CSV table of C-alpha atoms and ligand atoms in Angstrom, one decimal:
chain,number,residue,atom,x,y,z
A,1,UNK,CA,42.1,171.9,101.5
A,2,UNK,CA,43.1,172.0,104.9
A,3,UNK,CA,45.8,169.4,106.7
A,4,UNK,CA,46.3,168.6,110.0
A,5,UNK,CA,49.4,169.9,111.4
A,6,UNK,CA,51.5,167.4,112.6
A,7,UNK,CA,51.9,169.6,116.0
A,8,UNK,CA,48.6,170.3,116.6
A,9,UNK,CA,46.4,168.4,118.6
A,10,UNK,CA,43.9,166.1,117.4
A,11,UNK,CA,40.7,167.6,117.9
A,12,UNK,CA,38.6,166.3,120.9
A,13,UNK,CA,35.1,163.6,120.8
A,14,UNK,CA,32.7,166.5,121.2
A,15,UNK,CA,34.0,168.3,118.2
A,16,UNK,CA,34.6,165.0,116.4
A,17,UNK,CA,30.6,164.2,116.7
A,18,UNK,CA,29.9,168.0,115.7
A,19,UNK,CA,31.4,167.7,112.5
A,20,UNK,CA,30.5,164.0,112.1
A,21,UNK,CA,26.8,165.7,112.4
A,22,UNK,CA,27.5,169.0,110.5
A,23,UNK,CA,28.8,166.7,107.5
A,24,UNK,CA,25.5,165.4,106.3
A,25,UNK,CA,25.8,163.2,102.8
A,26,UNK,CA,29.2,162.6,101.4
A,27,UNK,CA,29.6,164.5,98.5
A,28,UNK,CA,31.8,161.9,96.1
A,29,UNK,CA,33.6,164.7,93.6
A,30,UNK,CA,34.9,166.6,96.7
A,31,UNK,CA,37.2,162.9,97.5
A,32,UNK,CA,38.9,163.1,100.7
A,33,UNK,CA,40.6,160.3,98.6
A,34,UNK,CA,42.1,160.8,95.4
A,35,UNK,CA,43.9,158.2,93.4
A,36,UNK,CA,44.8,158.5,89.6
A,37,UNK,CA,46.5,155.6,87.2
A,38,UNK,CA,48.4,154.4,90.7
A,39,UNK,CA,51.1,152.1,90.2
A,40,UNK,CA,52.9,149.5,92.4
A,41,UNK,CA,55.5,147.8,91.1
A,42,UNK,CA,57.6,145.0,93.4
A,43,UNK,CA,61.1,143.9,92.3
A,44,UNK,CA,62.5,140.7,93.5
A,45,UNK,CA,65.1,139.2,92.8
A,46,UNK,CA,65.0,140.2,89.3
A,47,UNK,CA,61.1,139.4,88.5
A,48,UNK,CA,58.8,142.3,88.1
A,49,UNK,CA,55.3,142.4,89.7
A,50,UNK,CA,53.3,144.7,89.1
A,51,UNK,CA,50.8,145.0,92.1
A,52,UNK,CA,48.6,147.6,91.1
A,53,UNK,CA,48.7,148.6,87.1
A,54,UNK,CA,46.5,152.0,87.0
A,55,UNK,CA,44.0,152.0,89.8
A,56,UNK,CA,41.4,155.2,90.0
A,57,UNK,CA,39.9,155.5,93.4
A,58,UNK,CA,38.0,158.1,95.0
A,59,UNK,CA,36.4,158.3,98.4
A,60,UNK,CA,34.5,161.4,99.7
A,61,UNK,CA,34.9,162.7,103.3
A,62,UNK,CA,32.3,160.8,105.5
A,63,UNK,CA,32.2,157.4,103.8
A,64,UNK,CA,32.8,154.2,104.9
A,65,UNK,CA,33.4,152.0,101.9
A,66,UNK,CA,34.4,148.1,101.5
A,67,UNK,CA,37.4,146.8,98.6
A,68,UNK,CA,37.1,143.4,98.2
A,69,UNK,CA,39.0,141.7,95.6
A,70,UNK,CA,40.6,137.9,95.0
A,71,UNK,CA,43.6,137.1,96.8
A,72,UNK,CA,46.6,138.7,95.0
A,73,UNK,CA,44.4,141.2,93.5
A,74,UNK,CA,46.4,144.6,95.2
A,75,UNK,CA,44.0,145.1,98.1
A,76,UNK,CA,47.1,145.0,101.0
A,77,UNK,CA,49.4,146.6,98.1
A,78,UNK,CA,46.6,149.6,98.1
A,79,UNK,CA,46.0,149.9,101.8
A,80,UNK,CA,49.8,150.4,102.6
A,81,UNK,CA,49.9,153.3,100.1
A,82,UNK,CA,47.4,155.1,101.7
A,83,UNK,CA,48.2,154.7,105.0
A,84,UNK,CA,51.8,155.6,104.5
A,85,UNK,CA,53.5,152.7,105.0
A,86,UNK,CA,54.4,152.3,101.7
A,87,UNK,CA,55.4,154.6,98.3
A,88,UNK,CA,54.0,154.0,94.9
A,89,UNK,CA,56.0,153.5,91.8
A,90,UNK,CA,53.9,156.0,89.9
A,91,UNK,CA,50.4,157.8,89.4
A,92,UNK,CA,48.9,160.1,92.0
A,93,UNK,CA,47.5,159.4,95.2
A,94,UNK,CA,46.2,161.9,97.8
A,95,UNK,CA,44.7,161.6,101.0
A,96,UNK,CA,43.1,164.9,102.8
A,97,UNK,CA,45.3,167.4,101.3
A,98,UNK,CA,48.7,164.6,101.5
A,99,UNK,CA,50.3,164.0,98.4
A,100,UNK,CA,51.8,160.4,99.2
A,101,UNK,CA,54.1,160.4,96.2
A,102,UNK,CA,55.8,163.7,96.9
A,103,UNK,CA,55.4,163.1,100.9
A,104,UNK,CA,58.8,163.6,102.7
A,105,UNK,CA,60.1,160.9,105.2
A,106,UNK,CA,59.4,163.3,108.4
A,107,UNK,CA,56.1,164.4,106.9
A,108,UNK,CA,55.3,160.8,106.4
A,109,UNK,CA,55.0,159.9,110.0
A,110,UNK,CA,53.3,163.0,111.1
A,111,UNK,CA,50.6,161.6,108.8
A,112,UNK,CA,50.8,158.0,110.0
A,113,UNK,CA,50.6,159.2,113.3
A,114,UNK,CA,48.2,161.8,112.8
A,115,UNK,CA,46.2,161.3,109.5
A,116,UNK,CA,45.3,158.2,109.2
A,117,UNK,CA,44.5,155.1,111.6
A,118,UNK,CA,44.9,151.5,110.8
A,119,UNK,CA,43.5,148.0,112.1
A,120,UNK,CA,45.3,144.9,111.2
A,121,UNK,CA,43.8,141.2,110.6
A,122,UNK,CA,46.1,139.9,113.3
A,123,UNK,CA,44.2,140.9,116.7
A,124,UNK,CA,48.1,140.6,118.0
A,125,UNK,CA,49.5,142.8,115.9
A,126,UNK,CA,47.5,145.9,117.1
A,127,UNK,CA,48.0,145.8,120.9
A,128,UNK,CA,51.3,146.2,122.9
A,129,UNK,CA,51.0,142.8,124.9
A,130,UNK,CA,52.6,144.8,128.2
A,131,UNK,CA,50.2,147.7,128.5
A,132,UNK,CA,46.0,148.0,129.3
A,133,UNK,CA,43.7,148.6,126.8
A,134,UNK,CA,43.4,152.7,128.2
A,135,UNK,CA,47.2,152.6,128.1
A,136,UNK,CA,47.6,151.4,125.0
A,137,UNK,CA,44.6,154.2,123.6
A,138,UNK,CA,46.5,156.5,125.4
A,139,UNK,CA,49.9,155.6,123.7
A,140,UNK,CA,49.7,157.3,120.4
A,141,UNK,CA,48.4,160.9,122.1
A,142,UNK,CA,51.4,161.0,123.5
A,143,UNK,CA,53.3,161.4,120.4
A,144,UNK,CA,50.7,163.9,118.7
A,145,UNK,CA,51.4,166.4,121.4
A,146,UNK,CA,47.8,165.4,123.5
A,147,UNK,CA,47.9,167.0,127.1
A,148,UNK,CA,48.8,164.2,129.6
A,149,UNK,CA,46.3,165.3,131.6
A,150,UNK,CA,43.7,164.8,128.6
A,151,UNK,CA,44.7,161.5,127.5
A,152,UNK,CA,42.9,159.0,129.5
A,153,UNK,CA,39.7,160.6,129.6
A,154,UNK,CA,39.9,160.5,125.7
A,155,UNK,CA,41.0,156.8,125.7
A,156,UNK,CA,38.3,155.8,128.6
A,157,UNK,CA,35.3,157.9,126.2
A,158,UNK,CA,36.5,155.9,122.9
A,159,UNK,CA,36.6,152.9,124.9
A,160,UNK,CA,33.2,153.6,125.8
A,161,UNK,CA,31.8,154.6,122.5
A,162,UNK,CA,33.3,151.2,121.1
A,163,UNK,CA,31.3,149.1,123.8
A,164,UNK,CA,34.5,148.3,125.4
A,165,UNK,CA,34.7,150.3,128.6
A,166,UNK,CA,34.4,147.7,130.7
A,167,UNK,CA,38.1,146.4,129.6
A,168,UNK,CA,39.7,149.8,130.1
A,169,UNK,CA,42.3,148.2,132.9
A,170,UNK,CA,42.8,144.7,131.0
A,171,UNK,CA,45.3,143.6,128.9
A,172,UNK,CA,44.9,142.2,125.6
A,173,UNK,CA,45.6,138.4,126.7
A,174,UNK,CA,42.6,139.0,128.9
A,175,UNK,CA,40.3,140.0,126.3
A,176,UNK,CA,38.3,138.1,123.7
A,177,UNK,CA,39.2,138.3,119.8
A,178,UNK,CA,36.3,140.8,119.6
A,179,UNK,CA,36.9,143.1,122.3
A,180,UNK,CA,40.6,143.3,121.1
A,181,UNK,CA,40.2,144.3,117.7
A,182,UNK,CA,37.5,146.9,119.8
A,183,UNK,CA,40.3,148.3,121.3
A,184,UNK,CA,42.2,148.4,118.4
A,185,UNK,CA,39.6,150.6,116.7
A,186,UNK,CA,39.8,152.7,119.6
A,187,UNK,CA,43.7,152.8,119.5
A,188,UNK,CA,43.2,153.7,115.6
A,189,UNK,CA,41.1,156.4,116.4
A,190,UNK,CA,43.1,158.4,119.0
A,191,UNK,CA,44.4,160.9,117.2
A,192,UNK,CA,41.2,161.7,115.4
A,193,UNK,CA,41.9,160.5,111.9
A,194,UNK,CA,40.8,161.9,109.2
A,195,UNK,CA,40.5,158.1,107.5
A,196,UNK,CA,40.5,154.8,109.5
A,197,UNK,CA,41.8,151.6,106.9
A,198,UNK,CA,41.2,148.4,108.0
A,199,UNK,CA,42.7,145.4,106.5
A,200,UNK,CA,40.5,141.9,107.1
A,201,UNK,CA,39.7,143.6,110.5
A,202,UNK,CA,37.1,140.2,110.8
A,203,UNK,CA,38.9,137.6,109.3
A,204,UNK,CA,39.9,135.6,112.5
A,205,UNK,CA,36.9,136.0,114.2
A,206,UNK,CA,33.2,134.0,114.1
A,207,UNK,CA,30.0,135.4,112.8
A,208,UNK,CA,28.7,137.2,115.9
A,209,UNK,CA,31.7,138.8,116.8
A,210,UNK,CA,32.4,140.2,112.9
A,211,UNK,CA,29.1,141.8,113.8
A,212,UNK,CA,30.3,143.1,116.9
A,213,UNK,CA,33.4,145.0,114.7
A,214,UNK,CA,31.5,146.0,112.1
A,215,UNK,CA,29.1,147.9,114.2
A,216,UNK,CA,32.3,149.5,116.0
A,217,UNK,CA,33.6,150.6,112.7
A,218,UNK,CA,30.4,152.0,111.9
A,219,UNK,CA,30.2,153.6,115.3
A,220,UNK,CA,33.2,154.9,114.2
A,221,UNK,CA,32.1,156.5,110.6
A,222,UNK,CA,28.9,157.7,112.3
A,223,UNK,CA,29.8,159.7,115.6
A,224,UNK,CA,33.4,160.1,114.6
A,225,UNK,CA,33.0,161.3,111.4
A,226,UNK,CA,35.9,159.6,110.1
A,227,UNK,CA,36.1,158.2,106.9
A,228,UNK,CA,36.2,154.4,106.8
A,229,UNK,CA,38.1,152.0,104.1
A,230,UNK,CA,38.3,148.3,104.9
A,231,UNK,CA,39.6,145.7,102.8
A,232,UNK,CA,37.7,142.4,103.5
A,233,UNK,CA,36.4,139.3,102.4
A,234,UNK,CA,33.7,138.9,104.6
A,235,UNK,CA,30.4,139.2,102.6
A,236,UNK,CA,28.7,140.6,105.9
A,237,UNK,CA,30.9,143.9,105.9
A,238,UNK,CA,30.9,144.0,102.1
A,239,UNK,CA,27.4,143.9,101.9
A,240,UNK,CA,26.2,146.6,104.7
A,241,UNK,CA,28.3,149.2,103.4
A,242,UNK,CA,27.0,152.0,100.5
A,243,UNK,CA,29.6,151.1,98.5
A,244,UNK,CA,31.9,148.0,97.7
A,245,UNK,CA,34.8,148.1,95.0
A,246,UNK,CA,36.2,145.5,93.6
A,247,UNK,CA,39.8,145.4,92.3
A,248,UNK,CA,40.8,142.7,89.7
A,249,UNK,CA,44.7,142.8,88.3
A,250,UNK,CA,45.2,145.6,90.3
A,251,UNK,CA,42.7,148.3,89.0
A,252,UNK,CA,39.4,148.8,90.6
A,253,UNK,CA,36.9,146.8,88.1
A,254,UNK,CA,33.6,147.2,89.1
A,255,UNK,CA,31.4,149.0,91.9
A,256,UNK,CA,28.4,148.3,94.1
A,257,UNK,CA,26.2,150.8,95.0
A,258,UNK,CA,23.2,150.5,97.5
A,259,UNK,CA,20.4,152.8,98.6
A,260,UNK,CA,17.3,152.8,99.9
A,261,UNK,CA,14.0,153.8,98.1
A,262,UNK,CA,10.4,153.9,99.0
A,263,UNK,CA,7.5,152.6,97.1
A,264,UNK,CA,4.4,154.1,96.2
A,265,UNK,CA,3.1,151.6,98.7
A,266,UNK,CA,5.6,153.0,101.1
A,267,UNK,CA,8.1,150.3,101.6
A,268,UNK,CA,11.4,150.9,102.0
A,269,UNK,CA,13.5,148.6,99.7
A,270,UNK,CA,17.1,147.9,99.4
A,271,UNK,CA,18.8,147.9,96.3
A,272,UNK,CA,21.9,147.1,95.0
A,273,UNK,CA,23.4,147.7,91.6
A,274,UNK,CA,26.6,146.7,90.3
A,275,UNK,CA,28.7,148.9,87.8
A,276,UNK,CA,31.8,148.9,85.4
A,277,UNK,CA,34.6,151.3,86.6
A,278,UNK,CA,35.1,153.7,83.8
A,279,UNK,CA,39.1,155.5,84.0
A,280,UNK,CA,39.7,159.2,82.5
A,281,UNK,CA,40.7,157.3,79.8
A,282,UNK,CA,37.4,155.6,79.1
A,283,UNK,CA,39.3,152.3,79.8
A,284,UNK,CA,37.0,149.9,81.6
A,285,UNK,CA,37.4,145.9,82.5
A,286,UNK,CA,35.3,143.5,81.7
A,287,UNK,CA,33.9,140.4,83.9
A,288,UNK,CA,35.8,137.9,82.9
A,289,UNK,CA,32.6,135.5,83.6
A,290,UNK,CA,31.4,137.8,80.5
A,291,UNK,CA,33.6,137.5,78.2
A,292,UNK,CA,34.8,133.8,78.5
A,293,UNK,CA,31.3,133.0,77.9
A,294,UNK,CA,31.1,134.9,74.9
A,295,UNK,CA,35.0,133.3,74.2
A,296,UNK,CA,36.3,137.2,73.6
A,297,UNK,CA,39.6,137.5,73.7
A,298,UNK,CA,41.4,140.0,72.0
A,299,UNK,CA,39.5,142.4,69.9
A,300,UNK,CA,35.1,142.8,70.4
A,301,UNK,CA,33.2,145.3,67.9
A,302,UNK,CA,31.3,148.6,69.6
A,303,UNK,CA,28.4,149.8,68.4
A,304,UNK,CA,26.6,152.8,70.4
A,305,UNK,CA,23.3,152.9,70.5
A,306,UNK,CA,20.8,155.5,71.4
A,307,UNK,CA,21.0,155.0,75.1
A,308,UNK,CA,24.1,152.0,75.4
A,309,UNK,CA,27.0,150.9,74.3
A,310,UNK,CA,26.9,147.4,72.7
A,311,UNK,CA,29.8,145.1,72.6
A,312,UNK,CA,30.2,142.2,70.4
A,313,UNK,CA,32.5,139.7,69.8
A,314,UNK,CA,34.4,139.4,66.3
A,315,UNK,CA,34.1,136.6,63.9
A,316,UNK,CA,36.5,134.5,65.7
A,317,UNK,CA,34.9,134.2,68.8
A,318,UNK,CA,31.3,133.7,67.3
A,319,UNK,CA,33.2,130.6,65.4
A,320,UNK,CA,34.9,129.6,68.8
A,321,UNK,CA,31.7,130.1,70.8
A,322,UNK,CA,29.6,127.7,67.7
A,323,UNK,CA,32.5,125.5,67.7
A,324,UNK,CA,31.9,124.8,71.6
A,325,UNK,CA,28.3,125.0,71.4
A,326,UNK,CA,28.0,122.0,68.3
A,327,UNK,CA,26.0,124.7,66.5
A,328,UNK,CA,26.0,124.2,62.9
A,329,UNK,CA,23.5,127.2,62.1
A,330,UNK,CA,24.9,129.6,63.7
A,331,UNK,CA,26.2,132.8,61.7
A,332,UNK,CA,30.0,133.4,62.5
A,333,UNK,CA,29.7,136.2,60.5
A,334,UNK,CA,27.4,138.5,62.2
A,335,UNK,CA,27.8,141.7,63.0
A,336,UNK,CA,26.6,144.1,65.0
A,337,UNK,CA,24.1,145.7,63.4
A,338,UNK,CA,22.5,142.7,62.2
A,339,UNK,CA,22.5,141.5,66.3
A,340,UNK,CA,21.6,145.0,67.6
A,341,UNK,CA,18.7,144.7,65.2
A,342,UNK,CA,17.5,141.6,66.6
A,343,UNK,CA,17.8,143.1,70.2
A,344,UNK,CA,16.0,146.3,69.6
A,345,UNK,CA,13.4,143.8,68.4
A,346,UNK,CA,13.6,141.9,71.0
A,347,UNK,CA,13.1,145.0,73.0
A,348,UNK,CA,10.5,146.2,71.3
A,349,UNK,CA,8.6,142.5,72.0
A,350,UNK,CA,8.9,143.4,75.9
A,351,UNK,CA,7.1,146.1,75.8
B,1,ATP,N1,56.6,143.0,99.2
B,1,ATP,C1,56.3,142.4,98.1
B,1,ATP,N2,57.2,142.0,97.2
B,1,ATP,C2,56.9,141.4,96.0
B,1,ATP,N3,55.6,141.2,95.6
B,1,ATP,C3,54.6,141.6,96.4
B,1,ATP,C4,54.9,142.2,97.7
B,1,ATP,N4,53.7,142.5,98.3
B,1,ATP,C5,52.7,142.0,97.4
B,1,ATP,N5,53.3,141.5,96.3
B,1,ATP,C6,52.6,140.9,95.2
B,1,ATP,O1,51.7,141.9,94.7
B,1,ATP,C7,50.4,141.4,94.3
B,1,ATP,C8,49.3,142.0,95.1
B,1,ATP,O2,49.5,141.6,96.5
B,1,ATP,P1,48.5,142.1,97.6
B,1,ATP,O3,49.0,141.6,98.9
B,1,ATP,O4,48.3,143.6,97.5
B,1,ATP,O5,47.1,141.4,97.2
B,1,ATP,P2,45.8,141.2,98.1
B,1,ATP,O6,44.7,141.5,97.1
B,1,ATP,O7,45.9,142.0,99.3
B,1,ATP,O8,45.8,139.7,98.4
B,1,ATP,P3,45.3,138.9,99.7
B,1,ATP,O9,43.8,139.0,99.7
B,1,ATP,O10,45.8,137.5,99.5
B,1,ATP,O11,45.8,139.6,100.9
B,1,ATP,C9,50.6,139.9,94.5
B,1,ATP,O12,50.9,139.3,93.3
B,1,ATP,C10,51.7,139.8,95.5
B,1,ATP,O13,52.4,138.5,95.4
């Protein structure tokens, strides 16, 4: 795998669109994102938290995926890792070619600067105050070794790609919520990154105007060709992107996947299915909304099946789960045999 040096300069829009075109579908084993059993573990003040506890992640070069999660769930906790502000405890995690665990303190910033982009929640947080929008595009070439003479015309064409060219000589107090966090994209994007993370990029800002974003992060994955990870909570990002993964207690928990297919009647038709995370270790997690109606708690019974895996509570939750129902008939006892021969019948009556 090849990675960026951290004196060379970024490559320029043209080339950035060529590749963005030559790239065609992203290929998921090839990950421009790798992580493996990553862990995060906070100390303060003597009390242990363990942000993340194991998370698998890929992402493949090209794609432009959503995390979405409760609050508290290790969304931020992931972000920082991969954009090198922060080091995990343990695990692996590499982003194009960058082992973050083993990344020295030099190396680290080359890649910050270089490698990866990032736009904050806080529209404030991603501008200098003092200088224009152009300026402030302009301000990161200039520590990735970008010709002086090149910079502005870089900063005025991202400006313009991102709808926002017509603020190129205002500063951030004149500009809306939405043509900030515009700018901030194009800031993020200066030094062609090989990944943009975005963290609630539409959080503060009304319905239109997340549209307004999302399209520039889009914009963004499309003619840039760099690879897009936002955390949000916003159902209207979450929901237009190919994929959205979820992370509960700080392991990624279940997945969405859309496409498109066509009919026989030749209507196109979204679809949308959710699936289990399965680790290297074949550990998965179960919804919660699952098993607490079921009332399993500690142990449940497998059985495979010719095509599936069943799983079944044990005798103590099928006595919990009568308890709470009033149901005197029910059979505590039963197993999974006797249930998965009920639902193969049960099968067989659908068909
Ligand atoms: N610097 C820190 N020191 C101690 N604990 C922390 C620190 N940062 C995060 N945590 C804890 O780690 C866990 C995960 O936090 P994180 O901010 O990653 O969650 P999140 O999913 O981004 O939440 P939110 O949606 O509210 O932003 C939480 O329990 C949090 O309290």
């Amino acid at each position: 795998m090849t990675v960026n040096s951290p004196t060379t300069a970024p490559p320029d829009l043209a080339e950035l669109r060529r590749r963005a075109a030559a790239a065609g579908v992203p290929d998921r084993e090839e990950g421009l994102i790798v992580c493996e059993n990553l862990v995060r573990i906070y100390q303060t003040e003597g009390v242990e938290v363990q942000a993340l506890q194991g998370l698998d992640l890929a992402v493949a070069k090209g794609e432009m995926i959503a995390v979405i999660g409760a609050s508290g769930s290790g969304k931020s906790t992931l972000l920082g890792i991969l954009s090198g502000q922060d080091v995990p405890t343990a695990g692996s995690a590499e982003v194009a070619g960058h082992d973050l665990l083993a990344m020295k303190r030099r190396d680290r910033l080359a890649y910050r600067r270089g490698t990866v982009g990032f736009v904050w929640q806080q529209t404030a947080r991603n501008l200098l105050p003092y200088l224009t929008a152009v300026e402030n595009v302009m301000l990161p070439m200039s520590y990735t070794g970008v010709k002086r003479g090149k910079r502005r015309a870089r900063a005025e064409e991202l400006l313009d790609l991102l709808g926002v060219g017509h603020c190129r000589d205002r500063g951030p107090g004149e500009l809306s919520g939405g043509e900030q966090q515009r700018v901030a994209i194009a800031v993020a994007n200066a030094n062609g990154p090989r990944v943009l993370f975005a963290d609630e990029p539409t959080g503060e800002l009304d319905t239109a105007t997340s549209e307004e974003i999302f399209a520039a992060l889009r914009s963004a994955n499309r003619d840039l060709g760099v690879t897009v990870v936002v955390v949000t909570h916003d159902a209207l990002v979450s929901e237009q992107v190919q994929r959205t993964v979820r992370i509960r207690n700080g392991r990624t928990s279940t997945e969405v996947l859309r496409s498109v297919t066509t009919g026989q009647d030749g209507v196109e038709e979204l679809t949308a299915e959710e699936y289990a995370v399965l680790d290297r270790n074949g550990r998965l997690q179960l919804p919660s909304e699952f098993t607490e109606r079921l009332h399993m708690r500690k142990r449940v019974r497998l059985a495979l099946e010719a095509d599936h895996i069943g799983v079944w509570p044990d005798a103590a939750a099928r006595q919990a789960r009568a308890d709470a129902d009033g149901d005197a008939d029910a059979d505590p006892g039963a197993g999974p045999d006797q249930d998965s021969d009920r639902n193969s019948d049960q099968n067989q009556g659908k068909r």
